[in-house]
Every structure is written in structure tokens, then in C-alpha cells.
The first five atom37 places (N, CA, C, CB, O) and aatype in JSON, in Angstrom:
{
  "aatype": [12, 16, 15, 0, 0, 16, 14, 7, 9, 19, 14, 15, 14, 10, 0, 16, 14, 0, 6, 16, 19, 5, 1, 1, 1, 9, 0, 6, 0, 0, 5, 2, 13, 6, 16, 15, 13, 10, 15, 19, 12, 9, 7, 5, 12, 13, 16, 7, 10, 3, 16, 3, 7, 0, 13, 15, 7, 7, 15, 7, 6, 0, 0, 13, 1, 15, 13, 10, 16, 3, 0, 19, 0, 1, 5, 9, 16, 11, 15, 7, 7, 19, 7, 10, 15, 0, 14, 19, 5, 0, 6, 12, 10, 11, 10, 5, 7, 10, 15],
  "atom_mask": [
    [1, 1, 1, 1, 1],
    [1, 1, 1, 1, 1],
    [1, 1, 1, 1, 1],
    [1, 1, 1, 1, 1],
    [1, 1, 1, 1, 1],
    [1, 1, 1, 1, 1],
    [1, 1, 1, 1, 1],
    [1, 1, 1, 0, 1],
    [1, 1, 1, 1, 1],
    [1, 1, 1, 1, 1],
    [1, 1, 1, 1, 1],
    [1, 1, 1, 1, 1],
    [1, 1, 1, 1, 1],
    [1, 1, 1, 1, 1],
    [1, 1, 1, 1, 1],
    [1, 1, 1, 1, 1],
    [1, 1, 1, 1, 1],
    [1, 1, 1, 1, 1],
    [1, 1, 1, 1, 1],
    [1, 1, 1, 1, 1],
    [1, 1, 1, 1, 1],
    [1, 1, 1, 1, 1],
    [1, 1, 1, 1, 1],
    [1, 1, 1, 1, 1],
    [1, 1, 1, 1, 1],
    [1, 1, 1, 1, 1],
    [1, 1, 1, 1, 1],
    [1, 1, 1, 1, 1],
    [1, 1, 1, 1, 1],
    [1, 1, 1, 1, 1],
    [1, 1, 1, 1, 1],
    [1, 1, 1, 1, 1],
    [1, 1, 1, 1, 1],
    [1, 1, 1, 1, 1],
    [1, 1, 1, 1, 1],
    [1, 1, 1, 1, 1],
    [1, 1, 1, 1, 1],
    [1, 1, 1, 1, 1],
    [1, 1, 1, 1, 1],
    [1, 1, 1, 1, 1],
    [1, 1, 1, 1, 1],
    [1, 1, 1, 1, 1],
    [1, 1, 1, 0, 1],
    [1, 1, 1, 1, 1],
    [1, 1, 1, 1, 1],
    [1, 1, 1, 1, 1],
    [1, 1, 1, 1, 1],
    [1, 1, 1, 0, 1],
    [1, 1, 1, 1, 1],
    [1, 1, 1, 1, 1],
    [1, 1, 1, 1, 1],
    [1, 1, 1, 1, 1],
    [1, 1, 1, 0, 1],
    [1, 1, 1, 1, 1],
    [1, 1, 1, 1, 1],
    [1, 1, 1, 1, 1],
    [1, 1, 1, 0, 1],
    [1, 1, 1, 0, 1],
    [1, 1, 1, 1, 1],
    [1, 1, 1, 0, 1],
    [1, 1, 1, 1, 1],
    [1, 1, 1, 1, 1],
    [1, 1, 1, 1, 1],
    [1, 1, 1, 1, 1],
    [1, 1, 1, 1, 1],
    [1, 1, 1, 1, 1],
    [1, 1, 1, 1, 1],
    [1, 1, 1, 1, 1],
    [1, 1, 1, 1, 1],
    [1, 1, 1, 1, 1],
    [1, 1, 1, 1, 1],
    [1, 1, 1, 1, 1],
    [1, 1, 1, 1, 1],
    [1, 1, 1, 1, 1],
    [1, 1, 1, 1, 1],
    [1, 1, 1, 1, 1],
    [1, 1, 1, 1, 1],
    [1, 1, 1, 1, 1],
    [1, 1, 1, 1, 1],
    [1, 1, 1, 0, 1],
    [1, 1, 1, 0, 1],
    [1, 1, 1, 1, 1],
    [1, 1, 1, 0, 1],
    [1, 1, 1, 1, 1],
    [1, 1, 1, 1, 1],
    [1, 1, 1, 1, 1],
    [1, 1, 1, 1, 1],
    [1, 1, 1, 1, 1],
    [1, 1, 1, 1, 1],
    [1, 1, 1, 1, 1],
    [1, 1, 1, 1, 1],
    [1, 1, 1, 1, 1],
    [1, 1, 1, 1, 1],
    [1, 1, 1, 1, 1],
    [1, 1, 1, 1, 1],
    [1, 1, 1, 1, 1],
    [1, 1, 1, 0, 1],
    [1, 1, 1, 1, 1],
    [1, 1, 1, 1, 1]
  ],
  "atom_positions": [
    [[62.48, 18.06, 25.78], [63.77, 17.5, 26.09], [64.8, 18.12, 25.17], [63.76, 15.96, 25.95], [64.57, 18.22, 23.96]],
    [[65.92, 18.54, 25.7], [66.98, 19.15, 24.9], [68.12, 18.16, 24.73], [67.49, 20.45, 25.54], [68.32, 17.27, 25.56]],
    [[68.85, 18.33, 23.65], [69.98, 17.47, 23.36], [71.14, 17.82, 24.28], [70.4, 17.59, 21.9], [71.37, 18.99, 24.57]],
    [[71.88, 16.82, 24.73], [73.03, 17.08, 25.6], [74.16, 17.74, 24.84], [73.52, 15.78, 26.23], [74.91, 18.54, 25.41]],
    [[74.3, 17.43, 23.55], [75.4, 17.99, 22.77], [75.18, 19.45, 22.43], [75.58, 17.19, 21.49], [76.13, 20.24, 22.43]],
    [[73.95, 19.82, 22.16], [73.65, 21.2, 21.79], [72.44, 21.66, 22.58], [73.41, 21.34, 20.28], [71.31, 21.38, 22.19]],
    [[72.67, 22.38, 23.68], [71.56, 22.85, 24.49], [70.65, 23.76, 23.69], [72.06, 23.58, 25.72], [71.1, 24.54, 22.85]],
    [[69.37, 23.65, 23.94], [68.4, 24.5, 23.26], [67.78, 23.85, 22.04], [0.0, 0.0, 0.0], [66.81, 24.37, 21.5]],
    [[68.3, 22.71, 21.61], [67.74, 22.02, 20.46], [66.71, 21.02, 20.96], [68.85, 21.31, 19.62], [67.04, 20.11, 21.73]],
    [[65.49, 21.18, 20.53], [64.43, 20.26, 20.89], [64.14, 19.42, 19.66], [63.14, 21.01, 21.4], [63.62, 19.94, 18.67]],
    [[64.48, 18.12, 19.69], [64.25, 17.3, 18.52], [62.76, 17.14, 18.25], [64.9, 15.94, 18.69], [61.99, 16.79, 19.14]],
    [[62.37, 17.4, 17.02], [60.98, 17.27, 16.62], [60.72, 15.82, 16.23], [60.64, 18.23, 15.45], [61.54, 15.21, 15.54]],
    [[59.58, 15.27, 16.65], [59.29, 13.89, 16.26], [59.06, 13.77, 14.75], [58.08, 13.37, 17.02], [59.15, 12.67, 14.2]],
    [[58.75, 14.88, 14.07], [58.5, 14.85, 12.64], [59.73, 15.2, 11.81], [57.4, 15.79, 12.29], [59.68, 15.14, 10.58]],
    [[60.82, 15.56, 12.47], [62.02, 15.96, 11.75], [62.73, 14.75, 11.16], [62.97, 16.73, 12.68], [62.81, 13.69, 11.78]],
    [[63.22, 14.94, 9.96], [63.99, 13.87, 9.32], [65.39, 13.86, 9.94], [64.07, 14.08, 7.76], [65.8, 14.84, 10.56]],
    [[66.1, 12.76, 9.77], [67.48, 12.73, 10.3], [68.35, 13.84, 9.7], [68.12, 11.38, 10.02], [69.21, 14.39, 10.4]],
    [[68.15, 14.18, 8.45], [68.92, 15.25, 7.82], [68.61, 16.6, 8.47], [68.63, 15.32, 6.31], [69.51, 17.41, 8.69]],
    [[67.33, 16.84, 8.78], [66.94, 18.09, 9.45], [67.55, 18.16, 10.85], [65.41, 18.22, 9.53], [67.99, 19.22, 11.28]],
    [[67.56, 17.05, 11.54], [68.12, 17.01, 12.89], [69.61, 17.33, 12.85], [67.89, 15.64, 13.53], [70.11, 18.07, 13.69]],
    [[70.32, 16.76, 11.88], [71.74, 17.04, 11.72], [71.95, 18.51, 11.39], [72.36, 16.15, 10.63], [72.85, 19.15, 11.93]],
    [[71.11, 19.06, 10.49], [71.22, 20.46, 10.11], [70.96, 21.37, 11.31], [70.24, 20.79, 8.98], [71.66, 22.37, 11.48]],
    [[69.98, 21.04, 12.13], [69.69, 21.85, 13.32], [70.87, 21.82, 14.3], [68.42, 21.33, 14.02], [71.2, 22.84, 14.9]],
    [[71.51, 20.67, 14.45], [72.67, 20.58, 15.34], [73.82, 21.41, 14.8], [73.11, 19.12, 15.52], [74.51, 22.09, 15.56]],
    [[74.03, 21.35, 13.5], [75.1, 22.15, 12.9], [74.84, 23.64, 13.07], [75.25, 21.81, 11.41], [75.76, 24.41, 13.34]],
    [[73.6, 24.04, 12.92], [73.25, 25.46, 13.09], [73.45, 25.87, 14.54], [71.79, 25.72, 12.67], [73.97, 26.95, 14.8]],
    [[73.06, 25.02, 15.48], [73.25, 25.34, 16.9], [74.73, 25.48, 17.23], [72.61, 24.26, 17.79], [75.13, 26.39, 17.97]],
    [[75.55, 24.59, 16.7], [76.99, 24.66, 16.94], [77.58, 25.92, 16.31], [77.69, 23.41, 16.38], [78.43, 26.57, 16.91]],
    [[77.13, 26.26, 15.1], [77.63, 27.47, 14.43], [77.25, 28.72, 15.22], [77.08, 27.56, 13.0], [78.06, 29.64, 15.34]],
    [[76.04, 28.76, 15.76], [75.6, 29.91, 16.55], [76.42, 30.02, 17.83], [74.1, 29.79, 16.89], [76.79, 31.12, 18.23]],
    [[76.71, 28.89, 18.46], [77.54, 28.92, 19.67], [78.97, 29.32, 19.34], [77.52, 27.56, 20.37], [79.6, 30.06, 20.1]],
    [[79.49, 28.85, 18.22], [80.84, 29.25, 17.81], [80.9, 30.74, 17.51], [81.28, 28.45, 16.58], [81.89, 31.4, 17.81]],
    [[79.82, 31.28, 16.92], [79.77, 32.71, 16.66], [79.79, 33.49, 17.97], [78.5, 33.07, 15.84], [80.52, 34.47, 18.1]],
    [[79.01, 33.04, 18.95], [78.99, 33.72, 20.24], [80.36, 33.65, 20.91], [77.92, 33.1, 21.16], [80.82, 34.62, 21.5]],
    [[81.02, 32.5, 20.81], [82.35, 32.36, 21.39], [83.33, 33.32, 20.72], [82.85, 30.91, 21.24], [84.12, 33.97, 21.41]],
    [[83.29, 33.41, 19.4], [84.18, 34.32, 18.68], [83.92, 35.77, 19.06], [84.03, 34.14, 17.17], [84.85, 36.55, 19.27]],
    [[82.65, 36.12, 19.14], [82.27, 37.48, 19.52], [82.78, 37.82, 20.92], [80.74, 37.64, 19.47], [83.35, 38.88, 21.14]],
    [[82.57, 36.89, 21.85], [83.03, 37.13, 23.22], [84.55, 37.19, 23.31], [82.51, 36.03, 24.14], [85.1, 37.97, 24.09]],
    [[85.23, 36.39, 22.51], [86.69, 36.41, 22.51], [87.22, 37.78, 22.08], [87.23, 35.32, 21.59], [88.16, 38.3, 22.67]],
    [[86.6, 38.35, 21.06], [87.01, 39.68, 20.6], [86.71, 40.72, 21.67], [86.29, 40.05, 19.28], [87.54, 41.59, 21.94]],
    [[85.54, 40.63, 22.29], [85.19, 41.6, 23.34], [86.12, 41.49, 24.54], [83.74, 41.39, 23.79], [86.56, 42.5, 25.08]],
    [[86.42, 40.27, 24.94], [87.32, 40.08, 26.08], [88.72, 40.55, 25.73], [87.34, 38.59, 26.52], [89.42, 41.13, 26.56]],
    [[89.14, 40.3, 24.49], [90.45, 40.75, 24.04], [90.59, 42.26, 24.11], [0.0, 0.0, 0.0], [91.69, 42.77, 24.37]],
    [[89.5, 42.98, 23.89], [89.54, 44.44, 23.97], [89.83, 44.93, 25.39], [88.23, 45.02, 23.49], [90.33, 46.04, 25.57]],
    [[89.5, 44.12, 26.39], [89.79, 44.51, 27.77], [91.29, 44.6, 28.02], [89.15, 43.53, 28.74], [91.73, 45.33, 28.91]],
    [[92.07, 43.85, 27.25], [93.51, 43.8, 27.47], [94.28, 44.82, 26.64], [94.01, 42.43, 27.16], [95.49, 44.96, 26.83]],
    [[93.62, 45.53, 25.75], [94.34, 46.52, 24.95], [94.81, 47.65, 25.86], [93.46, 47.06, 23.79], [94.08, 48.11, 26.73]],
    [[96.01, 48.07, 25.63], [96.57, 49.16, 26.42], [97.26, 48.72, 27.69], [0.0, 0.0, 0.0], [97.8, 49.57, 28.4]],
    [[97.26, 47.43, 28.0], [97.96, 46.96, 29.2], [99.46, 46.95, 28.95], [97.47, 45.55, 29.6], [99.91, 46.59, 27.86]],
    [[100.21, 47.35, 29.93], [101.65, 47.36, 29.83], [102.19, 45.99, 30.21], [102.27, 48.46, 30.74], [101.93, 45.5, 31.31]],
    [[102.92, 45.35, 29.3], [103.47, 44.02, 29.57], [104.98, 44.07, 29.84], [103.19, 43.09, 28.39], [105.65, 43.04, 29.82]],
    [[105.5, 45.26, 30.1], [106.94, 45.4, 30.33], [107.29, 45.66, 31.79], [107.49, 46.5, 29.48], [108.45, 45.94, 32.1]],
    [[106.33, 45.58, 32.69], [106.59, 45.86, 34.09], [107.35, 44.74, 34.79], [0.0, 0.0, 0.0], [107.62, 43.7, 34.19]],
    [[107.68, 44.98, 36.04], [108.46, 44.01, 36.82], [107.72, 42.69, 37.03], [108.82, 44.6, 38.17], [108.35, 41.63, 37.06]],
    [[106.4, 42.73, 37.18], [105.64, 41.52, 37.46], [104.73, 41.13, 36.31], [104.82, 41.7, 38.71], [103.71, 40.47, 36.52]],
    [[105.07, 41.52, 35.11], [104.25, 41.17, 33.96], [104.93, 40.06, 33.18], [103.99, 42.4, 33.06], [106.07, 39.68, 33.47]],
    [[104.24, 39.56, 32.19], [104.75, 38.42, 31.43], [105.58, 38.79, 30.23], [0.0, 0.0, 0.0], [106.12, 37.91, 29.56]],
    [[105.69, 40.06, 29.92], [106.5, 40.49, 28.79], [105.92, 40.06, 27.46], [0.0, 0.0, 0.0], [104.7, 40.01, 27.29]],
    [[106.79, 39.74, 26.53], [106.32, 39.37, 25.19], [105.61, 38.02, 25.2], [107.5, 39.34, 24.21], [104.74, 37.78, 24.37]],
    [[105.97, 37.14, 26.13], [105.28, 35.85, 26.24], [103.82, 36.03, 26.62], [0.0, 0.0, 0.0], [102.95, 35.32, 26.12]],
    [[103.55, 36.97, 27.49], [102.17, 37.26, 27.89], [101.36, 37.74, 26.69], [102.14, 38.31, 29.01], [100.23, 37.3, 26.48]],
    [[101.94, 38.62, 25.93], [101.25, 39.14, 24.75], [101.01, 38.04, 23.73], [102.05, 40.28, 24.12], [99.98, 38.03, 23.06]],
    [[101.96, 37.12, 23.6], [101.83, 36.04, 22.62], [100.73, 35.05, 22.99], [103.15, 35.3, 22.49], [100.05, 34.52, 22.11]],
    [[100.54, 34.8, 24.27], [99.56, 33.81, 24.7], [98.24, 34.43, 25.15], [100.13, 32.99, 25.81], [97.34, 33.7, 25.58]],
    [[98.11, 35.71, 25.07], [96.88, 36.38, 25.51], [95.66, 35.91, 24.72], [97.03, 37.9, 25.38], [94.58, 35.75, 25.29]],
    [[95.83, 35.69, 23.43], [94.69, 35.25, 22.62], [94.18, 33.88, 23.05], [95.08, 35.21, 21.14], [92.98, 33.61, 22.97]],
    [[95.09, 33.01, 23.51], [94.66, 31.71, 24.01], [93.82, 31.86, 25.27], [95.88, 30.82, 24.29], [92.84, 31.15, 25.46]],
    [[94.21, 32.79, 26.12], [93.46, 33.06, 27.34], [92.07, 33.6, 27.02], [94.22, 34.06, 28.22], [91.08, 33.14, 27.58]],
    [[92.0, 34.56, 26.11], [90.69, 35.14, 25.79], [89.79, 34.11, 25.12], [90.86, 36.36, 24.88], [88.59, 34.1, 25.37]],
    [[90.35, 33.25, 24.28], [89.55, 32.19, 23.65], [89.02, 31.21, 24.69], [90.38, 31.44, 22.6], [87.86, 30.8, 24.63]],
    [[89.87, 30.83, 25.65], [89.45, 29.88, 26.69], [88.36, 30.48, 27.57], [90.65, 29.47, 27.55], [87.4, 29.79, 27.92]],
    [[88.5, 31.74, 27.93], [87.48, 32.39, 28.75], [86.17, 32.49, 27.97], [87.95, 33.81, 29.2], [85.1, 32.24, 28.52]],
    [[86.24, 32.84, 26.7], [85.03, 32.95, 25.88], [84.35, 31.6, 25.73], [85.38, 33.52, 24.49], [83.12, 31.53, 25.8]],
    [[85.12, 30.54, 25.51], [84.52, 29.2, 25.41], [83.81, 28.81, 26.7], [85.59, 28.14, 25.07], [82.73, 28.23, 26.67]],
    [[84.42, 29.14, 27.83], [83.82, 28.79, 29.12], [82.53, 29.58, 29.36], [84.83, 29.06, 30.27], [81.56, 29.04, 29.88]],
    [[82.53, 30.84, 28.98], [81.32, 31.65, 29.13], [80.2, 31.07, 28.27], [81.58, 33.13, 28.73], [79.07, 30.94, 28.74]],
    [[80.51, 30.73, 27.03], [79.5, 30.15, 26.14], [79.02, 28.82, 26.67], [80.06, 29.99, 24.71], [77.82, 28.53, 26.64]],
    [[79.94, 27.99, 27.15], [79.58, 26.68, 27.71], [78.68, 26.81, 28.92], [80.85, 25.9, 28.08], [77.84, 25.95, 29.18]],
    [[78.85, 27.9, 29.67], [78.06, 28.12, 30.89], [76.73, 28.81, 30.62], [78.86, 28.94, 31.87], [76.03, 29.18, 31.56]],
    [[76.37, 28.98, 29.38], [75.09, 29.6, 29.05], [75.23, 30.85, 28.21], [0.0, 0.0, 0.0], [74.25, 31.32, 27.62]],
    [[76.41, 31.39, 28.13], [76.66, 32.55, 27.28], [75.99, 33.81, 27.76], [0.0, 0.0, 0.0], [75.57, 33.91, 28.91]],
    [[75.9, 34.76, 26.86], [75.3, 36.05, 27.16], [73.99, 36.25, 26.4], [76.27, 37.17, 26.84], [73.43, 37.35, 26.39]],
    [[73.51, 35.19, 25.76], [72.23, 35.27, 25.07], [72.33, 35.63, 23.61], [0.0, 0.0, 0.0], [71.33, 36.0, 23.0]],
    [[73.5, 35.54, 23.04], [73.67, 35.89, 21.64], [73.4, 34.72, 20.71], [75.06, 36.4, 21.41], [72.9, 34.93, 19.6]],
    [[73.71, 33.51, 21.12], [73.57, 32.36, 20.22], [72.11, 32.02, 19.9], [74.25, 31.15, 20.82], [71.83, 31.56, 18.8]],
    [[71.19, 32.24, 20.83], [69.79, 31.89, 20.57], [69.18, 32.7, 19.42], [68.96, 32.11, 21.83], [68.59, 32.1, 18.53]],
    [[69.31, 34.04, 19.4], [68.74, 34.77, 18.26], [69.49, 34.49, 16.95], [68.75, 36.26, 18.54], [68.87, 34.48, 15.88]],
    [[70.79, 34.26, 17.03], [71.55, 33.91, 15.81], [71.06, 32.57, 15.28], [73.08, 33.86, 16.09], [70.86, 32.41, 14.07]],
    [[70.87, 31.63, 16.18], [70.37, 30.31, 15.79], [68.98, 30.42, 15.18], [70.35, 29.36, 17.0], [68.69, 29.77, 14.17]],
    [[68.11, 31.21, 15.77], [66.76, 31.38, 15.25], [66.77, 31.97, 13.84], [65.94, 32.28, 16.19], [66.0, 31.54, 12.98]],
    [[67.64, 32.95, 13.6], [67.74, 33.55, 12.26], [68.29, 32.55, 11.25], [68.63, 34.8, 12.3], [67.82, 32.48, 10.11]],
    [[69.29, 31.77, 11.67], [69.85, 30.77, 10.76], [68.82, 29.7, 10.41], [71.11, 30.13, 11.38], [68.75, 29.25, 9.27]],
    [[68.03, 29.28, 11.4], [66.98, 28.3, 11.15], [65.94, 28.87, 10.17], [66.3, 27.88, 12.48], [65.48, 28.18, 9.27]],
    [[65.58, 30.14, 10.38], [64.6, 30.78, 9.52], [65.12, 30.87, 8.09], [64.26, 32.18, 10.04], [64.37, 30.63, 7.14]],
    [[66.4, 31.2, 7.92], [66.99, 31.31, 6.6], [67.05, 29.94, 5.9], [68.38, 31.92, 6.7], [67.01, 29.87, 4.67]],
    [[67.16, 28.88, 6.67], [67.21, 27.53, 6.1], [65.81, 26.92, 5.95], [68.08, 26.63, 6.97], [65.66, 25.8, 5.46]],
    [[64.79, 27.65, 6.38], [63.42, 27.14, 6.29], [63.11, 26.08, 7.32], [0.0, 0.0, 0.0], [62.23, 25.24, 7.1]],
    [[63.8, 26.11, 8.44], [63.62, 25.11, 9.49], [63.01, 25.68, 10.76], [64.93, 24.47, 9.82], [63.06, 25.04, 11.81]],
    [[62.45, 26.87, 10.7], [61.94, 27.5, 11.92], [60.7, 26.86, 12.42], [61.67, 28.93, 11.68], [60.15, 27.29, 13.44]]
  ]
}
């Protein structure tokens, strides 16, 4: 059974409450890392676009572009991501001695 708050976390019946909290924090950190990574990658797709055309958003478009890339990255991660958070989470668990 996986937790609804953090997919992929299987609570161990032998885990202490502190370990369970630590595992949730690690899962959230791994997902946040994947979201940040995807946001940067998606942002690179917009480099070089001309925002001064007749049907473009001008300087306002450039100012709010980061919000768009962050929202798209969060949605991708929420929908299962690209598989980056699982290995990051596994390494973080191993480093904390919780593997």
C-alpha cells in the first residue's frame, strides 16, 4: 500500500514514526528536485523565442514564462514524472541509512 501524500512510499510496519516522517520528507524532496529539473529543461525550450511579434506577449510574456514552466513541471511530476525522483529518493534513503 502506498501513501496518498507521497506516491511510492510503502510504510514499513517496523518503521518508527520518526522514520516514517523522514521517508516522507525524502520523497517530497526527491519530487521537488524532479520538478525543479523539469522546470529548467522546459524553460530551455523557450530560449530564443521572439516575444516582440504582432501576436506575442511582449515583455509580459517573458516575465511570466517562469510561472508557466514551473506549473507545467509540477503537473508532469504530479502525473508520474519522467522517472527521476525514484532513483534520487533511493540514493537519499541510502545516505540516511533507511534503505
